[in-house]
Short mmCIF file of C-alpha atoms in Angstrom, two decimals:
data_model
loop_
_atom_site.label_atom_id
_atom_site.label_comp_id
_atom_site.label_asym_id
_atom_site.label_seq_id
_atom_site.Cartn_x
_atom_site.Cartn_y
_atom_site.Cartn_z
CA MET A 1 -74.83 -10.31 -53.79
CA THR A 2 -73.29 -7.97 -51.18
CA ASP A 3 -73.14 -4.81 -49.05
CA SER A 4 -70.96 -3.44 -51.03
CA GLU A 5 -72.45 -4.79 -54.28
CA ILE A 6 -75.36 -3.06 -53.43
CA ILE A 7 -74.42 0.21 -52.27
CA ILE A 8 -72.37 1.03 -55.29
CA GLU A 9 -75.94 -0.09 -57.06
CA VAL A 10 -77.75 2.26 -54.97
CA LEU A 11 -75.13 4.81 -55.03
CA HIS A 12 -75.32 4.56 -59.08
CA GLY A 13 -78.92 5.57 -58.99
CA ASN A 14 -80.96 2.16 -57.90
CA ARG A 15 -82.70 3.21 -54.90
CA ASN A 16 -84.83 -0.23 -55.28
CA SER A 17 -81.07 -2.63 -54.28
CA PHE A 18 -81.18 -0.43 -51.07
CA GLY A 19 -84.88 -2.34 -49.79
CA ILE A 20 -82.73 -5.60 -49.63
CA LEU A 21 -80.66 -4.20 -47.19
CA VAL A 22 -83.48 -3.08 -44.92
CA GLU A 23 -84.66 -6.39 -45.28
CA LYS A 24 -81.56 -8.06 -44.46
CA TYR A 25 -81.09 -6.13 -41.65
CA GLN A 26 -84.37 -4.45 -40.41
CA SER A 27 -84.59 -7.10 -36.95
CA LEU A 28 -81.41 -5.95 -36.31
CA VAL A 29 -81.42 -2.45 -35.85
CA PHE A 30 -85.62 -3.22 -34.74
CA ARG A 31 -84.00 -4.48 -32.27
CA THR A 32 -81.16 -2.71 -31.06
CA CYS A 33 -83.83 0.28 -30.63
CA MET A 34 -85.45 -2.49 -28.19
CA GLY A 35 -83.35 -2.62 -26.26
CA PHE A 36 -83.35 1.44 -25.59
CA LEU A 37 -86.99 2.03 -25.98
CA HIS A 38 -88.63 -1.45 -25.43
CA ASP A 39 -91.73 0.10 -27.11
CA LYS A 40 -92.69 -1.57 -30.42
CA ASP A 41 -93.91 1.54 -31.97
CA ASP A 42 -91.01 4.02 -30.82
CA CYS A 43 -88.77 1.18 -32.40
CA ASP A 44 -90.97 0.38 -35.85
CA ASP A 45 -90.67 4.93 -35.86
CA LEU A 46 -87.00 4.47 -34.99
CA THR A 47 -86.29 1.63 -37.31
CA GLN A 48 -87.73 3.86 -40.03
CA ASP A 49 -85.92 7.03 -39.18
CA ILE A 50 -82.35 4.85 -39.54
CA PHE A 51 -82.49 3.72 -42.69
CA ILE A 52 -84.07 7.01 -44.24
CA GLN A 53 -80.72 8.26 -42.63
CA ALA A 54 -78.88 6.28 -43.43
CA TYR A 55 -79.87 6.34 -47.12
CA GLN A 56 -79.03 9.41 -47.11
CA SER A 57 -75.22 9.71 -45.73
CA LEU A 58 -74.74 6.27 -48.03
CA LYS A 59 -72.04 8.64 -49.90
CA GLY A 60 -70.37 9.47 -46.60
CA PHE A 61 -70.34 5.45 -45.74
CA LYS A 62 -66.42 4.44 -47.07
CA GLY A 63 -66.46 0.89 -46.30
CA GLU A 64 -63.67 1.25 -44.26
CA SER A 65 -66.19 -0.87 -41.64
CA ALA A 66 -68.65 -3.62 -42.53
CA PHE A 67 -72.39 -2.27 -43.42
CA SER A 68 -73.36 -4.25 -40.24
CA THR A 69 -71.52 -1.97 -37.93
CA TRP A 70 -71.92 1.69 -39.53
CA ILE A 71 -75.80 0.73 -39.22
CA TYR A 72 -75.41 -0.04 -35.71
CA ARG A 73 -73.56 3.00 -35.06
CA ILE A 74 -76.23 4.88 -36.51
CA ALA A 75 -79.07 2.65 -34.69
CA VAL A 76 -77.27 3.40 -31.06
CA ASN A 77 -76.28 7.11 -31.47
CA ALA A 78 -80.47 6.82 -33.46
CA SER A 79 -81.24 5.54 -29.86
CA LEU A 80 -79.54 7.40 -27.35
CA ASN A 81 -80.73 10.18 -29.12
CA ARG A 82 -84.23 9.37 -28.60
CA VAL A 83 -83.31 8.20 -25.25
CA ARG A 84 -82.08 11.61 -24.52
CA ARG A 85 -85.20 13.34 -26.18
CA ASN A 86 -87.50 10.75 -24.82
CA SER A 87 -86.71 11.84 -21.06
CA GLY A 88 -85.66 15.63 -22.03
CA ASN A 89 -89.03 17.24 -21.14
CA PRO A 90 -90.93 16.25 -18.26
CA ILE A 91 -92.97 18.03 -18.24
CA LEU A 92 -94.34 17.58 -21.23
CA ASN A 93 -94.28 13.64 -20.97
CA ARG A 94 -96.45 14.23 -17.60
CA LEU A 95 -98.84 16.59 -19.16
CA ASP A 96 -98.75 13.76 -22.05
CA SER A 97 -99.69 11.26 -19.36
CA LEU A 98 -102.39 13.64 -17.53
CA PHE A 99 -104.24 13.95 -20.38
CA GLY A 100 -103.80 10.66 -22.03
CA SER A 101 -102.71 11.84 -25.38
CA GLY A 102 -99.54 9.98 -24.72
CA LYS A 103 -99.06 6.46 -25.93
CA GLU A 104 -99.23 3.64 -23.34
CA LYS A 105 -95.80 3.22 -22.71
CA GLU A 106 -96.27 -0.09 -19.90
CA PHE A 107 -93.77 -2.81 -20.50
CA GLN A 108 -96.03 -6.04 -20.62
CA LEU A 109 -95.04 -9.78 -20.27
CA PRO A 110 -97.53 -12.51 -21.73
CA VAL A 111 -99.46 -13.95 -19.46
CA SER A 112 -100.37 -17.53 -19.48
CA ASP A 113 -103.74 -18.09 -19.29
CA THR A 114 -103.40 -19.90 -15.79
CA GLU A 115 -102.03 -17.27 -14.27
CA ASN A 116 -104.13 -14.88 -11.60
CA PRO A 117 -104.37 -11.38 -12.26
CA GLU A 118 -101.64 -10.29 -8.82
CA SER A 119 -98.55 -12.52 -10.10
CA ILE A 120 -99.59 -11.36 -13.40
CA LEU A 121 -98.86 -7.63 -11.97
CA ILE A 122 -96.15 -8.66 -9.76
CA ARG A 123 -93.93 -10.22 -12.64
CA GLN A 124 -95.34 -7.07 -14.92
CA GLU A 125 -93.98 -4.67 -11.54
CA HIS A 126 -90.61 -6.82 -11.38
CA SER A 127 -89.93 -7.05 -15.63
CA LYS A 128 -90.17 -2.08 -14.54
CA TRP A 129 -87.85 -2.75 -12.47
CA ILE A 130 -85.59 -4.31 -14.58
CA GLN A 131 -85.87 -2.08 -17.44
CA ASP A 132 -86.06 0.77 -15.31
CA ALA A 133 -82.43 -0.11 -13.70
CA LEU A 134 -81.06 -0.58 -17.22
CA ASN A 135 -82.57 2.70 -18.69
CA GLY A 136 -80.54 4.02 -15.60
CA LEU A 137 -77.10 2.83 -16.85
CA PRO A 138 -74.70 5.72 -18.25
CA GLU A 139 -75.54 5.12 -21.88
CA ASN A 140 -71.78 4.04 -22.94
CA GLN A 141 -73.13 0.91 -20.39
CA ARG A 142 -75.81 0.70 -21.70
CA THR A 143 -75.27 0.62 -25.31
CA ALA A 144 -72.63 -2.64 -24.64
CA ILE A 145 -75.41 -4.32 -22.78
CA VAL A 146 -77.76 -3.52 -25.34
CA LEU A 147 -75.30 -4.65 -27.59
CA SER A 148 -73.90 -7.52 -25.50
CA LYS A 149 -77.31 -9.07 -24.31
CA TYR A 150 -80.04 -8.17 -26.90
CA ASP A 151 -78.01 -7.86 -30.60
CA ASP A 152 -76.26 -11.69 -29.65
CA LEU A 153 -72.37 -9.54 -30.43
CA SER A 154 -69.38 -10.96 -29.27
CA GLN A 155 -67.24 -8.21 -27.30
CA LYS A 156 -64.47 -7.97 -30.57
CA GLU A 157 -67.73 -6.50 -32.73
CA ILE A 158 -69.06 -4.05 -29.47
CA ALA A 159 -65.78 -2.59 -29.32
CA GLU A 160 -65.74 -1.91 -33.34
CA ILE A 161 -68.71 -0.61 -33.31
CA MET A 162 -68.31 1.33 -29.58
CA GLN A 163 -65.10 2.30 -31.32
CA THR A 164 -62.72 1.56 -28.39
CA THR A 165 -61.47 -1.74 -27.13
CA GLU A 166 -62.34 -5.22 -25.92
CA GLY A 167 -60.78 -4.72 -22.31
CA ALA A 168 -62.90 -0.97 -22.11
CA VAL A 169 -66.40 -3.39 -23.35
CA GLU A 170 -64.86 -6.34 -21.01
CA ALA A 171 -64.76 -3.76 -17.98
CA LEU A 172 -67.85 -1.86 -19.03
CA MET A 173 -69.92 -5.17 -18.62
CA GLN A 174 -68.45 -5.49 -15.76
CA ARG A 175 -69.45 -1.80 -14.47
CA ALA A 176 -73.10 -2.34 -15.55
CA LYS A 177 -73.62 -5.62 -13.59
CA ALA A 178 -72.45 -4.20 -10.94
CA ASN A 179 -74.93 -1.49 -11.17
CA LEU A 180 -77.66 -3.28 -11.86
CA ARG A 181 -77.35 -6.19 -8.91
CA LEU A 182 -76.17 -2.36 -6.89
CA LYS A 183 -80.02 -0.77 -8.06
CA LEU A 184 -82.41 -3.82 -7.80
CA SER A 185 -81.06 -6.33 -4.67
CA PRO A 186 -82.50 -4.15 -2.36
CA ALA A 187 -86.06 -4.52 -4.21
CA PHE A 188 -85.75 -7.98 -4.79
CA LYS A 189 -83.90 -8.82 -1.12
CA LYS A 190 -87.38 -7.06 -0.11
CA ILE A 191 -89.81 -9.15 -1.68
CA GLY A 192 -87.91 -12.53 -1.04
CA LYS A 193 -88.36 -15.28 -3.74
CA THR A 194 -91.67 -13.87 -5.03
CA PRO A 195 -89.58 -13.22 -8.86
CA MET B 1 -69.08 -23.59 -2.10
CA ASP B 2 -68.23 -19.46 -1.54
CA CYS B 3 -70.23 -16.70 -2.99
CA GLN B 4 -67.58 -15.59 -5.60
CA LEU B 5 -67.52 -19.02 -7.45
CA CYS B 6 -71.33 -19.83 -7.36
CA GLN B 7 -71.94 -16.13 -8.94
CA LYS B 8 -69.19 -16.47 -11.42
CA GLU B 9 -71.25 -19.54 -12.34
CA LEU B 10 -74.48 -18.45 -12.17
CA ASP B 11 -73.70 -17.64 -15.54
CA GLU B 12 -74.32 -21.18 -16.85
CA TYR B 13 -76.33 -21.98 -14.37
CA PRO B 14 -79.22 -24.64 -15.00
CA GLY B 15 -77.27 -26.64 -17.69
CA GLY B 16 -74.73 -24.47 -19.95
CA ASN B 17 -71.21 -25.37 -19.58
CA THR B 18 -72.36 -26.20 -16.10
CA ASP B 19 -71.73 -29.77 -14.79
CA GLY B 20 -74.01 -31.96 -12.86
CA ASN B 21 -71.95 -31.98 -10.09
CA LEU B 22 -71.11 -27.77 -9.94
CA ASN B 23 -74.97 -27.69 -10.77
CA ASN B 24 -76.06 -28.83 -7.78
CA GLN B 25 -73.17 -26.74 -6.10
CA VAL B 26 -74.19 -23.45 -6.86
CA LYS B 27 -78.06 -24.65 -6.08
CA ALA B 28 -77.19 -25.99 -2.92
CA HIS B 29 -75.79 -22.79 -2.34
CA LEU B 30 -78.11 -20.60 -3.76
CA GLU B 31 -80.28 -22.63 -0.74
CA ILE B 32 -79.20 -20.92 2.02
CA CYS B 33 -77.33 -17.46 0.74
CA GLU B 34 -79.63 -14.76 0.70
CA ASP B 35 -77.06 -12.29 -2.22
CA CYS B 36 -76.16 -15.19 -4.47
CA ALA B 37 -80.27 -16.16 -4.82
CA VAL B 38 -80.79 -11.90 -5.18
CA ILE B 39 -78.64 -12.19 -7.66
CA TYR B 40 -79.98 -15.19 -9.72
CA ARG B 41 -83.32 -13.72 -9.32
CA ILE B 42 -82.18 -10.91 -10.89
CA ARG B 43 -80.69 -12.79 -13.58
CA SER B 44 -83.28 -14.65 -14.37
CA LEU B 45 -85.61 -12.28 -14.89
CA ALA B 46 -83.15 -9.87 -16.55
CA GLU B 47 -83.15 -12.70 -19.04
CA SER B 48 -87.11 -13.45 -19.57
CA VAL B 49 -87.62 -9.59 -19.56
CA ILE B 50 -85.14 -9.32 -22.44
CA SER B 51 -86.15 -13.13 -24.53
CA PHE B 52 -89.30 -11.38 -24.50
CA GLU B 53 -88.80 -7.71 -26.10
CA LYS B 54 -85.90 -9.91 -28.51
CA ALA B 55 -88.72 -11.94 -29.88
CA ILE B 56 -91.05 -9.22 -30.82
CA SER B 57 -90.93 -8.82 -35.05
CA PRO B 58 -91.27 -5.37 -36.13
CA ASP B 59 -93.88 -4.52 -38.42
CA ASN B 60 -94.33 -7.34 -41.83
CA ASN B 61 -94.72 -3.50 -43.95
CA LEU B 62 -91.44 -1.61 -41.90
CA SER B 63 -89.22 -2.45 -45.06
CA ALA B 64 -91.90 -1.08 -47.97
CA THR B 65 -92.99 1.46 -45.22
CA ILE B 66 -89.25 2.20 -45.28
CA MET B 67 -89.47 2.34 -49.31
CA ALA B 68 -91.57 4.82 -49.05
CA ARG B 69 -90.43 7.02 -47.05
CA ILE B 70 -87.62 7.47 -49.44
CA GLU B 71 -88.97 7.74 -52.37
CA LYS B 72 -91.54 10.18 -51.02
CA GLU B 73 -88.81 12.02 -49.68
CA GLU B 74 -86.49 12.32 -52.95
CA ASP B 75 -90.16 13.60 -54.72
CA VAL B 76 -90.06 15.55 -52.77
CA SER B 77 -86.56 17.56 -53.14
CA ASN B 78 -86.39 16.33 -55.95
CA ASN B 79 -90.08 18.62 -56.59
CA GLY B 80 -87.79 21.12 -54.60
CA LYS B 81 -85.44 21.25 -57.16
CA SER B 82 -88.01 22.04 -60.02
CA LEU B 83 -89.87 24.40 -58.28
CA PHE B 84 -86.66 26.15 -58.13
CA ILE B 85 -85.67 25.80 -61.76
CA ARG B 86 -89.57 26.19 -63.39
CA ILE B 87 -89.89 29.51 -60.81
CA LEU B 88 -86.44 31.39 -59.04
CA LYS B 89 -84.32 30.93 -62.05
CA PRO B 90 -86.68 33.05 -64.64
CA ALA B 91 -87.94 35.77 -61.84
CA LEU B 92 -84.11 35.18 -60.74
CA ILE B 93 -83.25 35.99 -64.78
CA THR B 94 -85.75 39.11 -64.96
CA SER B 95 -85.01 40.67 -61.78
CA SER B 96 -81.16 39.68 -62.83
CA MET B 97 -81.96 42.17 -66.60
CA ALA B 98 -84.07 45.16 -65.07
CA ALA B 99 -81.03 45.45 -62.39
CA ALA B 100 -78.90 45.80 -65.17
CA ILE B 101 -80.95 47.75 -68.08
CA PHE B 102 -81.41 50.38 -64.12
CA ALA B 103 -77.99 50.20 -63.43
CA GLY B 104 -77.55 51.55 -67.00
CA VAL B 105 -79.65 54.37 -66.99
CA LEU B 106 -78.75 55.60 -63.39
CA MET B 107 -75.36 55.89 -65.19
CA GLY B 108 -75.76 57.13 -67.31
CA ASN B 109 -78.14 60.24 -66.20
CA ILE B 110 -74.34 60.48 -64.26
CA TYR B 111 -72.28 60.69 -66.59
CA LYS B 112 -70.77 64.63 -66.87
CA PRO B 113 -68.47 65.01 -69.92
CA ILE B 114 -65.15 65.69 -68.32
CA SER B 115 -63.36 68.88 -68.39
CA GLY B 116 -61.54 69.64 -71.89
CA GLU B 117 -63.53 67.35 -74.34
CA PRO B 118 -65.08 69.77 -76.92
CA GLY B 119 -67.97 71.03 -76.21
CA ARG B 120 -70.51 73.65 -78.10
CA PRO B 121 -68.98 75.91 -80.47
CA ILE B 122 -67.51 78.97 -78.20
CA GLU B 123 -70.02 81.32 -81.94
CA LEU B 124 -73.17 79.43 -80.68
CA THR B 125 -72.73 80.67 -77.19
CA LEU B 126 -72.14 84.34 -78.02
CA ILE B 127 -75.78 84.56 -80.07
CA ASP B 128 -78.18 86.42 -78.67
CA ASP B 129 -81.61 84.87 -78.71
CA ALA B 130 -82.93 87.85 -78.00
CA ALA B 131 -81.88 89.55 -80.88
CA ILE B 132 -82.83 87.26 -83.58
CA GLU B 133 -85.53 88.03 -85.47
CA SER B 134 -89.12 86.46 -85.36
CA VAL B 135 -89.59 84.55 -88.28
CA ASP B 136 -92.93 85.82 -88.31
CA ILE B 137 -91.82 89.92 -88.80
CA LEU B 138 -89.54 88.59 -91.62
CA SER B 139 -92.37 86.31 -93.06
CA ASN B 140 -94.30 89.19 -92.93
CA GLN B 141 -91.38 91.61 -95.04
#
């Protein structure tokens, strides 16, 4: 059954058919969210919201693009909104962390049993740098990087999702890489060959 | 090998499409060039961070949770509609009827016959009520 057929069924009142689309695209949406939020619980929540939003606006889906492209657009917009919302309340966030009511957002790479605590900490700190550098990119550069590196999409697919040209995506990617290099190089130069 | 070529080849290093000779040249350049070595370290770490995040799976029950939430939200929305039908609609009808009756009474009270319309006959108006003999007097007679 194609996506279009499933959508027609859902629009005719067969709500359960939407479950097929959820099963099919949940990993894709979750991965996109991960590229922006870097937190599993946040991404689970946001993935739920994205599918509910998609279900409610399914009547507006005209079929001009693939369902995957449409759901990617919703996921990117919802993720960017969530990021804006999270960064929009610095005082609240600080209070949250101060009183321990906020969730622990520290990103942690997997650790092996043989690794000593110091190197684990160093590695996690370096990972945090990468994460912060990604978060500090302008929204369009960040979107291009996330869709390329997290979702392994081609420039053509990214261009379709971002409603721009392949050339523009290529330029965004180059600028994003240059920005990441600029942000991270000084820190990595200081620490030598540690990572 | 210069830095520009090295950084171009870093996409494929190590392995990938880079052939053995090119691989060795990149390796040799990275050992002598700190700038390219830093870029390579950033790339490697970024790739390991991204690979780790990509490997995280959503909750096993995520799709069930989503469908349950959709069902719940639809039920709430339907309940909202039935609440309107059950309570608000009869209330709206009753209040409309009351308003119509009130308006009718109000309009009836402010109605005045237009001049020229035949009113009380003039003979009746001229009758002097005080001069009419009491019924009691008449009955006594």
